[in-house]
PDB file of C-alpha atoms in Angstrom:
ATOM      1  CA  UNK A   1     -72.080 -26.162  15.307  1.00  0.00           C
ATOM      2  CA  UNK A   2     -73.008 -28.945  13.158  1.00  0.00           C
ATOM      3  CA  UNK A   3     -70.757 -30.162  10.701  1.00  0.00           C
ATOM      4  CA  UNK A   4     -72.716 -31.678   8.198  1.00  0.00           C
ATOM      5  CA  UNK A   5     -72.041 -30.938   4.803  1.00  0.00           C
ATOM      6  CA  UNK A   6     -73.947 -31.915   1.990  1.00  0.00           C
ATOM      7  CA  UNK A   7     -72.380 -31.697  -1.499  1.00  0.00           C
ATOM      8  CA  UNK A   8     -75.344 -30.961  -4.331  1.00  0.00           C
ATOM      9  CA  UNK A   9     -73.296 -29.981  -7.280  1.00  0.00           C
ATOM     10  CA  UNK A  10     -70.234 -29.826  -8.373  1.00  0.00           C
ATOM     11  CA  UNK A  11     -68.133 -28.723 -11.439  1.00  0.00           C
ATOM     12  CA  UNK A  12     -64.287 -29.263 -12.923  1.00  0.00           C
ATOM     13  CA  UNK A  13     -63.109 -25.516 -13.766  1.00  0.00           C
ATOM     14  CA  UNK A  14     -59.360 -24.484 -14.495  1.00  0.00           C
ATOM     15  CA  UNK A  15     -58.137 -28.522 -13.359  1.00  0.00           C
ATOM     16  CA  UNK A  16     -59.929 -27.388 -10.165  1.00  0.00           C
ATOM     17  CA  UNK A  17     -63.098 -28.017  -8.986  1.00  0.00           C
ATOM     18  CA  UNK A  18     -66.434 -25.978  -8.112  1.00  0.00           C
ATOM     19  CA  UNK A  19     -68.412 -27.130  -5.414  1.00  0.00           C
ATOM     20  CA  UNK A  20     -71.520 -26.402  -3.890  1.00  0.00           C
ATOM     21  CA  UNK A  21     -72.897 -27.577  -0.536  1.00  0.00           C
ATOM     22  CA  UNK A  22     -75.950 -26.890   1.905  1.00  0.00           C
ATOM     23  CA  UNK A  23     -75.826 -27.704   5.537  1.00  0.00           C
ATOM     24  CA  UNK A  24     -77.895 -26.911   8.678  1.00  0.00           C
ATOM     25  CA  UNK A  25     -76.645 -23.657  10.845  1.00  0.00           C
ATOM     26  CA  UNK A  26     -77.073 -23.685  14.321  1.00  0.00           C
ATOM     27  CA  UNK A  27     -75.546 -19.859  14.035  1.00  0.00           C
ATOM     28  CA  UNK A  28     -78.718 -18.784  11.846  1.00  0.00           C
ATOM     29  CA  UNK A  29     -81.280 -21.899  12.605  1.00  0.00           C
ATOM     30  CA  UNK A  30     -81.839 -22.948   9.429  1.00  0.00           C
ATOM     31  CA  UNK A  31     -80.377 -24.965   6.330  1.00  0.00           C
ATOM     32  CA  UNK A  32     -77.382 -22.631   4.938  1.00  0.00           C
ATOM     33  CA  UNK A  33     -75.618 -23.036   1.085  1.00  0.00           C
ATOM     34  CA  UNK A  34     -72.426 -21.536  -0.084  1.00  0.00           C
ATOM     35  CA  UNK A  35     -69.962 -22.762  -3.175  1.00  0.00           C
ATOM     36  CA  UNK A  36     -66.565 -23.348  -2.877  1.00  0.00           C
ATOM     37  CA  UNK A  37     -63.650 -23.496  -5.427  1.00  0.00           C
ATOM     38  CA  UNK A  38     -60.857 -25.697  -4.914  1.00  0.00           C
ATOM     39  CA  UNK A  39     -57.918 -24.697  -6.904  1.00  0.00           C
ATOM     40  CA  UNK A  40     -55.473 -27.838  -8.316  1.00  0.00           C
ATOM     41  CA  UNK A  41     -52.879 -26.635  -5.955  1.00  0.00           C
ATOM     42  CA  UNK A  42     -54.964 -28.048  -2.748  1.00  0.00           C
ATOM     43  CA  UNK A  43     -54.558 -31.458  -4.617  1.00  0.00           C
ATOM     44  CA  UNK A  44     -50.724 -31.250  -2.785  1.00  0.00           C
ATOM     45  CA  UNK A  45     -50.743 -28.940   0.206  1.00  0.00           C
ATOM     46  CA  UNK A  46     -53.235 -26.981   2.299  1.00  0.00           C
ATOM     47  CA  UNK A  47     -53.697 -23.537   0.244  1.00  0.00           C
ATOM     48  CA  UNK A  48     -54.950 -19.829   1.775  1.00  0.00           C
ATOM     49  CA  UNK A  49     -58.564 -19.341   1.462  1.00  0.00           C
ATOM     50  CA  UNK A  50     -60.516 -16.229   0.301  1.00  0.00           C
ATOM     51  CA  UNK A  51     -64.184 -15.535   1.285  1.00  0.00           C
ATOM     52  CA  UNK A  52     -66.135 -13.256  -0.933  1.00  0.00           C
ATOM     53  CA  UNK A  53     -69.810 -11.900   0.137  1.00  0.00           C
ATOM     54  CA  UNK A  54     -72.375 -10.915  -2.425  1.00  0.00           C
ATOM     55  CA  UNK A  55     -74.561  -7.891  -2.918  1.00  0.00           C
ATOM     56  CA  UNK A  56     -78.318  -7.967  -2.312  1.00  0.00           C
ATOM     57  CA  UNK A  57     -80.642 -10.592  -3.785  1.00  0.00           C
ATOM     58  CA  UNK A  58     -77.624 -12.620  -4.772  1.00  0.00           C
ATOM     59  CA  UNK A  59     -77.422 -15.864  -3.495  1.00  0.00           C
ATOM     60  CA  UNK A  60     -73.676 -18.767  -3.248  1.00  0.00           C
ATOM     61  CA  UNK A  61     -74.703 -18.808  -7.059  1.00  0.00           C
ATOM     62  CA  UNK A  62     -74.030 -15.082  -8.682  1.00  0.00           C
ATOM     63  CA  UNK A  63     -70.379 -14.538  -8.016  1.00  0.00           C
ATOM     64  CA  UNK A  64     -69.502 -18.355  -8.747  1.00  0.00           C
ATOM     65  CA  UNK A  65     -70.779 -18.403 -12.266  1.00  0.00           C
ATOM     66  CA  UNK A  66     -70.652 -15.006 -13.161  1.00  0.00           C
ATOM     67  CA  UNK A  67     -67.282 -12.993 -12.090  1.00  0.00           C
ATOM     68  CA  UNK A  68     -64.842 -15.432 -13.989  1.00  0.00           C
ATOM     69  CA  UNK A  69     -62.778 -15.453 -10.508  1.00  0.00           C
ATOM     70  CA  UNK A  70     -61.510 -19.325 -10.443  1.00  0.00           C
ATOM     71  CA  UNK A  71     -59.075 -18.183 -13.322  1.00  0.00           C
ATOM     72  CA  UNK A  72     -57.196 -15.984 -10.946  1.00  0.00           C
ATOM     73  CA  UNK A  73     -57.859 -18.407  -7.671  1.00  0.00           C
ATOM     74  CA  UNK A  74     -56.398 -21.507  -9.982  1.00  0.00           C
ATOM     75  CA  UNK A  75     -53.684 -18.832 -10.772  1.00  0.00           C
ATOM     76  CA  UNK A  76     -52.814 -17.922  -7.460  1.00  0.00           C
ATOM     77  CA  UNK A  77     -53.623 -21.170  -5.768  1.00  0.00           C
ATOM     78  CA  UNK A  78     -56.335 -19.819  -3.524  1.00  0.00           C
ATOM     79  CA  UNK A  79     -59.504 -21.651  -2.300  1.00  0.00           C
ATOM     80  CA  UNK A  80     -62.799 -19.618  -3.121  1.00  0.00           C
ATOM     81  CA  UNK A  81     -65.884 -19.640  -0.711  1.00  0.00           C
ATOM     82  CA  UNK A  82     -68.547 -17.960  -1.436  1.00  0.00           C
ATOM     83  CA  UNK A  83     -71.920 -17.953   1.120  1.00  0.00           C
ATOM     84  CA  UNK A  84     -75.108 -17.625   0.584  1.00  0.00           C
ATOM     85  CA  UNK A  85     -76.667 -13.719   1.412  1.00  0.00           C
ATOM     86  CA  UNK A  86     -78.712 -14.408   4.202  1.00  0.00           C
ATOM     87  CA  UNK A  87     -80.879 -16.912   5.715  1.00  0.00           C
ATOM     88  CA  UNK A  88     -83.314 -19.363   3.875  1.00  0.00           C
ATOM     89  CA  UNK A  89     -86.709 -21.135   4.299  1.00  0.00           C
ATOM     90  CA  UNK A  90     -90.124 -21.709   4.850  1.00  0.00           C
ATOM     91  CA  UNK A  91     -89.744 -20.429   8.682  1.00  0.00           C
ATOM     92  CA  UNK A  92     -87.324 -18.095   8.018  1.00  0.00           C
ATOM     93  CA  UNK A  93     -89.107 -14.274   7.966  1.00  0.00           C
ATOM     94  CA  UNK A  94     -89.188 -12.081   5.078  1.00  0.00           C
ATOM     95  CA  UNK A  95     -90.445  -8.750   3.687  1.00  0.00           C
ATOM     96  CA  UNK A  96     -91.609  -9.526   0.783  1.00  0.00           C
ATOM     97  CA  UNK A  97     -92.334  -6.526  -1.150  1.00  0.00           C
ATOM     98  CA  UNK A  98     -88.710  -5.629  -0.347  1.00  0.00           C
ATOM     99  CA  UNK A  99     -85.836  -6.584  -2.623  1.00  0.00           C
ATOM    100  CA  UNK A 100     -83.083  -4.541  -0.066  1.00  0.00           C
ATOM    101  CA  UNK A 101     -84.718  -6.266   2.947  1.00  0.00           C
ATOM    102  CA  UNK A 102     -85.105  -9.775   4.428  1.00  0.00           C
ATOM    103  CA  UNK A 103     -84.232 -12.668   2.179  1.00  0.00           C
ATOM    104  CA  UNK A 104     -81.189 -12.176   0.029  1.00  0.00           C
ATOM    105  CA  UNK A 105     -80.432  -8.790   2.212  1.00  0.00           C
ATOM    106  CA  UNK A 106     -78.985 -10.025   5.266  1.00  0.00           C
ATOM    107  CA  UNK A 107     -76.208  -7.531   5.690  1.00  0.00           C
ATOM    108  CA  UNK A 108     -74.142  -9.336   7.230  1.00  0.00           C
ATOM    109  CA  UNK A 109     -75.303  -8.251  11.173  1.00  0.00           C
ATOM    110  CA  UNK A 110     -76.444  -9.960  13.903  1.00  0.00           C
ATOM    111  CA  UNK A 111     -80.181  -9.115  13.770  1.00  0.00           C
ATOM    112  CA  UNK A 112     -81.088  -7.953  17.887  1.00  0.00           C
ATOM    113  CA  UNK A 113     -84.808  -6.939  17.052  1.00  0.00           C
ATOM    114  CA  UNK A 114     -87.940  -9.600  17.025  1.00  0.00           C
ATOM    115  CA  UNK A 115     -88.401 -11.157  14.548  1.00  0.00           C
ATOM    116  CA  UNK A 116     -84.922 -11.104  12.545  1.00  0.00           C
ATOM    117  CA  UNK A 117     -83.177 -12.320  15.824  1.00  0.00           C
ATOM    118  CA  UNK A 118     -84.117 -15.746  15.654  1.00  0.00           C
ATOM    119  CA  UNK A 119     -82.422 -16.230  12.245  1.00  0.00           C
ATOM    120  CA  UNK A 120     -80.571 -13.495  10.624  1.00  0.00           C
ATOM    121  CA  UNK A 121     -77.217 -14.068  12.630  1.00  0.00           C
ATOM    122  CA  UNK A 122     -74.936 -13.197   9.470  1.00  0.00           C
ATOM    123  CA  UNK A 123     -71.785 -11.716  10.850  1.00  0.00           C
ATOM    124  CA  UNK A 124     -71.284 -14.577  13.179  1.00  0.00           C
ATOM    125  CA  UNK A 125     -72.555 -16.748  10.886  1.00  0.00           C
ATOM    126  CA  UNK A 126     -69.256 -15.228   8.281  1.00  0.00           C
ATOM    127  CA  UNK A 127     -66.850 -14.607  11.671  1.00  0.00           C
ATOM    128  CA  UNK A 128     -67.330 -18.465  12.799  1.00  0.00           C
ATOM    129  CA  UNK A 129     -69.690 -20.936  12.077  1.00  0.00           C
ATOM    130  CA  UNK A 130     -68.638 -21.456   8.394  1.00  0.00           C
ATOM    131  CA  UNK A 131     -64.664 -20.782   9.103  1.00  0.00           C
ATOM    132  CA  UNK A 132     -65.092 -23.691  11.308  1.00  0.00           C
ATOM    133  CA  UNK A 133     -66.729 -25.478   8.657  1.00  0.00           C
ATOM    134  CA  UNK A 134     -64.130 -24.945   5.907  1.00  0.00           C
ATOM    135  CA  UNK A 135     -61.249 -25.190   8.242  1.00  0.00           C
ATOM    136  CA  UNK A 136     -62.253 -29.212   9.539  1.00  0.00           C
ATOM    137  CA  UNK A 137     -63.518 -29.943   5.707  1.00  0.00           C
ATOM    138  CA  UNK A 138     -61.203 -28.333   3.033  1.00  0.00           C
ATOM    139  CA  UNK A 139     -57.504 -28.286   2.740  1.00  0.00           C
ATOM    140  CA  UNK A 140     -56.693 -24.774   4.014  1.00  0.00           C
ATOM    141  CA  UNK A 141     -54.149 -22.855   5.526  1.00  0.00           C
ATOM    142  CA  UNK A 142     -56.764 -21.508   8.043  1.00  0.00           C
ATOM    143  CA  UNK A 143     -54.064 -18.911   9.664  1.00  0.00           C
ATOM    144  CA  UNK A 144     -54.410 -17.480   5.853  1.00  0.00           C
ATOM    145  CA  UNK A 145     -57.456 -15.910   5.306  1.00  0.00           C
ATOM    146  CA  UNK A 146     -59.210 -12.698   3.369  1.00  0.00           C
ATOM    147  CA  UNK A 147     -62.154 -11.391   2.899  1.00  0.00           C
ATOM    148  CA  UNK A 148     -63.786  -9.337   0.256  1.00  0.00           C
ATOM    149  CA  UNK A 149     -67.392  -8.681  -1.397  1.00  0.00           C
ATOM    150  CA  UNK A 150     -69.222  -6.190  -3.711  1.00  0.00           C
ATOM    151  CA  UNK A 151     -71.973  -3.747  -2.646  1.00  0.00           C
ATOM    152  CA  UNK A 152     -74.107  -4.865   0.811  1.00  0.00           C
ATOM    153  CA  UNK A 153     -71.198  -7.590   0.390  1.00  0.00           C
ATOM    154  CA  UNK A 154     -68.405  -5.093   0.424  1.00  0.00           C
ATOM    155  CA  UNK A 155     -69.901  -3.807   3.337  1.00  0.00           C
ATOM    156  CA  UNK A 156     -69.562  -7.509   5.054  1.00  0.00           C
ATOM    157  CA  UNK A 157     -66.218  -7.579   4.359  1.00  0.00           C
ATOM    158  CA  UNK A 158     -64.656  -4.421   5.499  1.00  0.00           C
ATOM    159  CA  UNK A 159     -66.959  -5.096   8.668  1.00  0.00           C
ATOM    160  CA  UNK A 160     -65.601  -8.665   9.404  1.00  0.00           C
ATOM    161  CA  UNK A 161     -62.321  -7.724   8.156  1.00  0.00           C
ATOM    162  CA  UNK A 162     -62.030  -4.734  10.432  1.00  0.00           C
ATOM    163  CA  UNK A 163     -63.437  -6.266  13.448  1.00  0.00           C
ATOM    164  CA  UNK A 164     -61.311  -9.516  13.164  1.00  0.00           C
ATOM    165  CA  UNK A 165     -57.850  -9.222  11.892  1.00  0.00           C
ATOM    166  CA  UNK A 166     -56.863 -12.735  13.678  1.00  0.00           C
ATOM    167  CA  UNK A 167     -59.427 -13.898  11.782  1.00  0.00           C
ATOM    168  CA  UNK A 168     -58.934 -12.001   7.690  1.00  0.00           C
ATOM    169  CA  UNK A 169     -55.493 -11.034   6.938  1.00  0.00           C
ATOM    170  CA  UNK A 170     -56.432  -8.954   3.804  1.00  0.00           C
ATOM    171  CA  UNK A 171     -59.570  -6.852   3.037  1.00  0.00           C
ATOM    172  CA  UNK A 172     -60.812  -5.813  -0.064  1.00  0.00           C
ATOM    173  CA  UNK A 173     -64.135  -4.358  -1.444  1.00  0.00           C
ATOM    174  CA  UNK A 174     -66.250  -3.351  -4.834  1.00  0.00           C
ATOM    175  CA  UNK A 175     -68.461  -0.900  -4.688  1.00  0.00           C
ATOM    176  CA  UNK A 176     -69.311  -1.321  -1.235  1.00  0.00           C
ATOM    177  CA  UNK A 177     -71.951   0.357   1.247  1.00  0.00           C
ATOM    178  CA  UNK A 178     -68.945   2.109   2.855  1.00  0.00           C
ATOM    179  CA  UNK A 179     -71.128   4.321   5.144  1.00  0.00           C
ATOM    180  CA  UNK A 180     -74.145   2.428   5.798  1.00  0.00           C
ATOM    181  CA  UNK A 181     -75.807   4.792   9.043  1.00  0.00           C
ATOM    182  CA  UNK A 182     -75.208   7.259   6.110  1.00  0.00           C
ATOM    183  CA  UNK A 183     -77.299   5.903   3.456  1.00  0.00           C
ATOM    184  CA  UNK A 184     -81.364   4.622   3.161  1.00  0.00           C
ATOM    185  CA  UNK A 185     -80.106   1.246   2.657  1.00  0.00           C
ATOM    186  CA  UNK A 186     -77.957   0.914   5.709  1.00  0.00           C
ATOM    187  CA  UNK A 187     -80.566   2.852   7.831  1.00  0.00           C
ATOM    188  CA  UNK A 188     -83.322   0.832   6.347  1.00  0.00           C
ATOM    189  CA  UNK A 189     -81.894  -2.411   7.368  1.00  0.00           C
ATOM    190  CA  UNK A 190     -80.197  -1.136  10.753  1.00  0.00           C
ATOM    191  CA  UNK A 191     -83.578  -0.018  12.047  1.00  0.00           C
ATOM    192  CA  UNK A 192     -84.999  -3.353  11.242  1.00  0.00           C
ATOM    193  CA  UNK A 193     -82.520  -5.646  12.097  1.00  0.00           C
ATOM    194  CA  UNK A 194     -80.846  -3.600  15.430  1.00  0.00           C
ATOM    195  CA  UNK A 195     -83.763  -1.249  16.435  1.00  0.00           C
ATOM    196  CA  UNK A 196     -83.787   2.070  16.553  1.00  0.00           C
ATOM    197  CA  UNK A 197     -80.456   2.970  18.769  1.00  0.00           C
ATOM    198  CA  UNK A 198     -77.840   4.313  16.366  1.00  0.00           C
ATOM    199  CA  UNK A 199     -75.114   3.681  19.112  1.00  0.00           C
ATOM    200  CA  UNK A 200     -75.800  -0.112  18.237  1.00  0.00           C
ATOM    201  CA  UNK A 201     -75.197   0.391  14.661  1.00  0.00           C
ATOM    202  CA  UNK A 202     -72.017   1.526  14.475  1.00  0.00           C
ATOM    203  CA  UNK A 203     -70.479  -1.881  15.120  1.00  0.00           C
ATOM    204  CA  UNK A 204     -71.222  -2.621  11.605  1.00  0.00           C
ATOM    205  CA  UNK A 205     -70.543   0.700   9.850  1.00  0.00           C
ATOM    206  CA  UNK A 206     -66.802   0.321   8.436  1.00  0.00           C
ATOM    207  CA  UNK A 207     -66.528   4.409   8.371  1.00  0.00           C
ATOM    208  CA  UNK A 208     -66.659   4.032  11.968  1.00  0.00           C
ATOM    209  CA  UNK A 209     -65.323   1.032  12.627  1.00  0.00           C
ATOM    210  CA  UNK A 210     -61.492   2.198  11.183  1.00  0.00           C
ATOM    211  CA  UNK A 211     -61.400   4.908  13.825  1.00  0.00           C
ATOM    212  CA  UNK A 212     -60.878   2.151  16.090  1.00  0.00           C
ATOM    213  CA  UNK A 213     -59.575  -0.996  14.226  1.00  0.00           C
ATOM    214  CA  UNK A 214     -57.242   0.616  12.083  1.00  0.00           C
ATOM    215  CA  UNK A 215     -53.766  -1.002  11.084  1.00  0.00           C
ATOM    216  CA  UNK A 216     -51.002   0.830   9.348  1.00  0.00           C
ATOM    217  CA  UNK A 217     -49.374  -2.888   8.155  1.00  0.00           C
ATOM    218  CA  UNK A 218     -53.027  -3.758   6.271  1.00  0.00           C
ATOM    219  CA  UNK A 219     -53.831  -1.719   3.202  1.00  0.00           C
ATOM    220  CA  UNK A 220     -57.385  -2.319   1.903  1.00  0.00           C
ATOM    221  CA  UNK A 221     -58.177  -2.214  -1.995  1.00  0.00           C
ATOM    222  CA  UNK A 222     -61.912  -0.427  -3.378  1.00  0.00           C
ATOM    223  CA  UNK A 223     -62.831  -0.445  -6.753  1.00  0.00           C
ATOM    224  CA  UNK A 224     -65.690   2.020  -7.452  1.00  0.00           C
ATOM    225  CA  UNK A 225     -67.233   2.777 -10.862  1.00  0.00           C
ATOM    226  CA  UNK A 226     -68.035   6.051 -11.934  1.00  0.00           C
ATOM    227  CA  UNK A 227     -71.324   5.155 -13.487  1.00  0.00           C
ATOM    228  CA  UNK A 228     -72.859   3.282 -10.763  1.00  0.00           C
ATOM    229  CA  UNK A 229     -75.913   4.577 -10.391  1.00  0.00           C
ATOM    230  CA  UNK A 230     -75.842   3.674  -6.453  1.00  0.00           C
ATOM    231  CA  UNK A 231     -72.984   5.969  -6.299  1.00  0.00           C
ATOM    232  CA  UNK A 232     -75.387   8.981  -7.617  1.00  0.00           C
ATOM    233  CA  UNK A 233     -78.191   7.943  -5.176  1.00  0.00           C
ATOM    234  CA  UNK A 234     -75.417   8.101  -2.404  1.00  0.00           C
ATOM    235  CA  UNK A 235     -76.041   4.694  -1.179  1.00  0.00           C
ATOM    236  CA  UNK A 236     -72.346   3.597  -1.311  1.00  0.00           C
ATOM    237  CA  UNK A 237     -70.254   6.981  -0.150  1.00  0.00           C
ATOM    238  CA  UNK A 238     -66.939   5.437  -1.012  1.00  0.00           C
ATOM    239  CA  UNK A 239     -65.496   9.326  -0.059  1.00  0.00           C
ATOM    240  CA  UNK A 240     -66.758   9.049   3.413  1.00  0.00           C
ATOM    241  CA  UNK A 241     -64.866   5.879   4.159  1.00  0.00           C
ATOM    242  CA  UNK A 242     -62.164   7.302   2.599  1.00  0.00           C
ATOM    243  CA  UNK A 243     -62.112  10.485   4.797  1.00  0.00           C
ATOM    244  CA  UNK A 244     -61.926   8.224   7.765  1.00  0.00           C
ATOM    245  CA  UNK A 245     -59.228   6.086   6.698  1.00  0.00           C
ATOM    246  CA  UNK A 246     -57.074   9.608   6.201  1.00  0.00           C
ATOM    247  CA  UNK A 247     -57.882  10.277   9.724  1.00  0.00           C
ATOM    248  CA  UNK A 248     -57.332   7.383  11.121  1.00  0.00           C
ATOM    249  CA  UNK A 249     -54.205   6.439   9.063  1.00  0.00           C
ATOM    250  CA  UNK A 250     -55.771   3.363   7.873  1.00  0.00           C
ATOM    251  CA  UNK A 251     -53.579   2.491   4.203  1.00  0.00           C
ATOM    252  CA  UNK A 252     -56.506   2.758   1.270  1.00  0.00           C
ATOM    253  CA  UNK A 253     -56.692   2.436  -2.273  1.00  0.00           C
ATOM    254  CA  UNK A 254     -59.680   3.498  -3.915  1.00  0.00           C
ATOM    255  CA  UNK A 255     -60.022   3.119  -6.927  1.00  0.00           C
ATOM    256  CA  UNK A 256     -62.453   5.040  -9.172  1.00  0.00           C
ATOM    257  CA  UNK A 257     -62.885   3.288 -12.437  1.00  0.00           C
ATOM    258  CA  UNK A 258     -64.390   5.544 -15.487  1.00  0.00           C
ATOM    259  CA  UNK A 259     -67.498   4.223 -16.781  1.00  0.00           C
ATOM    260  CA  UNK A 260     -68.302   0.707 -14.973  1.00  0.00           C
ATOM    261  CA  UNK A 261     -71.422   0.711 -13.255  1.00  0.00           C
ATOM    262  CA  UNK A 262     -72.715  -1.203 -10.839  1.00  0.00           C
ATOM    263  CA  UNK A 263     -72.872  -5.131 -12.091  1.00  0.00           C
ATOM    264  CA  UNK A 264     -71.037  -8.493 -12.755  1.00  0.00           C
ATOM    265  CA  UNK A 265     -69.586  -6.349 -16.348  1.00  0.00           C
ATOM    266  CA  UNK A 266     -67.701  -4.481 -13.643  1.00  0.00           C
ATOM    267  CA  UNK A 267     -66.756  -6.944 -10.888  1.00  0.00           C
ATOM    268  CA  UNK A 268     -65.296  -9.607 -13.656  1.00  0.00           C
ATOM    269  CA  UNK A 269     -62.973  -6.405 -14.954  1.00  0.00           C
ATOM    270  CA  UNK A 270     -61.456  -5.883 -11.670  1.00  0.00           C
ATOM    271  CA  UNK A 271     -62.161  -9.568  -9.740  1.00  0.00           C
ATOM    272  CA  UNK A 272     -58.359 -10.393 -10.723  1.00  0.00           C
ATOM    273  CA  UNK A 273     -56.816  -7.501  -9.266  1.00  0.00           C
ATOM    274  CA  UNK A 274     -58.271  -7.746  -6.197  1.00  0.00           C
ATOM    275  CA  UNK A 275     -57.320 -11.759  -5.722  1.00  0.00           C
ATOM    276  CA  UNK A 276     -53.980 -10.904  -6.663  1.00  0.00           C
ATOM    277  CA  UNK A 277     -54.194  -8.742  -4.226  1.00  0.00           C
ATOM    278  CA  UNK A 278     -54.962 -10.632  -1.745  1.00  0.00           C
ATOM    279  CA  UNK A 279     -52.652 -13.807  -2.885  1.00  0.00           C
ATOM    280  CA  UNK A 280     -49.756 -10.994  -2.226  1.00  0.00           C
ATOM    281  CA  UNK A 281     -50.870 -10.622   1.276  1.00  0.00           C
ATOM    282  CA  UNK A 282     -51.918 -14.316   2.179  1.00  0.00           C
ATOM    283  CA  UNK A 283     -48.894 -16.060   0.663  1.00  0.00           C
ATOM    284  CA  UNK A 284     -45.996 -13.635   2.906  1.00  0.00           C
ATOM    285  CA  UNK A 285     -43.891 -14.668   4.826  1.00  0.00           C
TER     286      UNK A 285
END
């Protein structure tokens, strides 16, 4: 792992600071961005830190400037990273009459099939290669972490959050591909990135993934709008992760909220609630 960060912009926001940084990524094999927020309280004392994935074609950018969250992380004295959506450059492959597939669409698996293997390493890429970074470069508590993301994001998170509770403490979602081997986007990128063996792609569908990982002490948070289009195309099956959490007697909240689509409109309504959230679990005893 290198740990060579490059800082290429940065910004004061609520007597913190926005930062955002490139670096290269032995995990994926390319040059890899993300943002971080550094709340005031890091200016004393190491501080928990929160890791929020984006949806497809978002990039470290969207959620940064758009969801209004460094109010709540200044609030709740919580540093903010948020990575980039998948791999990047001129060697990198892509599909490029795809906007769910390739660049910007990572979802947040470790690609097995030629040629996606020799870059699109995303969960370990979120697990441990930029952990690591933030952990030797910012002042965190690193034993206080969370995780959360919206939509192929959400998806990352209850994945990595499920799969690694040494790792993410809390877990928290909006609007997330809950049942990916479910829906055309999950089997669409599956297929692609992990072949055609379905046995392979349940490591990195969170409905199946709680039958196994589930802990009574964690309770995970899902907002879901009611006009989300996604929703009525029955790419995000919010009930189906649900069902399995009842039978597995995994703690859920799921929120459905009346009348908030898809977009930033509805991830800056609810953004607060879920750091809160997660401040509650990060900062106990």
């Amino acid at each position: 792992m290198s740990e060579t960060l490059t800082l290429t912009n940065q910004h004061a926001c609520f007597s913190g600071t926005v930062q955002f940084y490139r670096h290269p990524s032995t995990t994926c094999n390319c040059e890899m961005r993300f943002s971080v927020y550094v709340p005031p309280q890091a200016q004393q004392q190491p501080v928990p830190v929160l890791y929020f994935l984006s949806g497809l074609t978002c990039t470290e950018e969207n959620f940064t400037a758009k969801a209004g969250a460094q109010r709540y992380a200044a609030e709740h004295g919580l540093l903010l990273v948020a990575p980039d959506t998948s791999p990047r450059g001129d060697d990198v492959p892509d599909e490029v009459d795809a906007w769910d597939f390739g660049k910007g669409a990572g979802f947040y698996v470790d690609a097995i099939a030629a040629p996606w293997n020799q870059h699109y390493q995303m969960y370990s890429y979120i697990v441990d290669e930029l952990p690591a970074l933030i952990n030797a470069h910012f002042p965190v508590q690193s034993d206080r972490a969370g995780i959360f993301g919206h939509s192929m994001g959400g998806h990352g998170a209850l994945v990595c959050g499920l799969r690694n509770p040494d790792k993410f403490r809390s877990i928290s979602a909006l609007a997330p591909i809950a049942a990916p081997m479910q829906c055309p986007w999950g089997e669409k990128a599956f297929s692609n990135y992990l072949g055609s063996d379905r046995a392979t792609w349940a490591a990195y569908d969170a409905s199946e993934l709680v039958k196994t990982y589930a802990n009574p002490e964690r309770l995970i948070l899902i907002d879901q709008g009611t006009a989300d289009t996604f929703l009525e195309q029955k790419q995000l099956l919010p009930d189906v992760f649900e069902v399995a959490c009842q039978q597995a007697k995994q703690p859920l909240i799921l929120r459905m909220q009346p009348g908030y689509d898809h977009g930033y409109y509805f991830i800056s309504s609810f953004v607060g609630d879920h750091i809160q959230h997660h401040a509650t679990i990060l900062k106990r005893a």
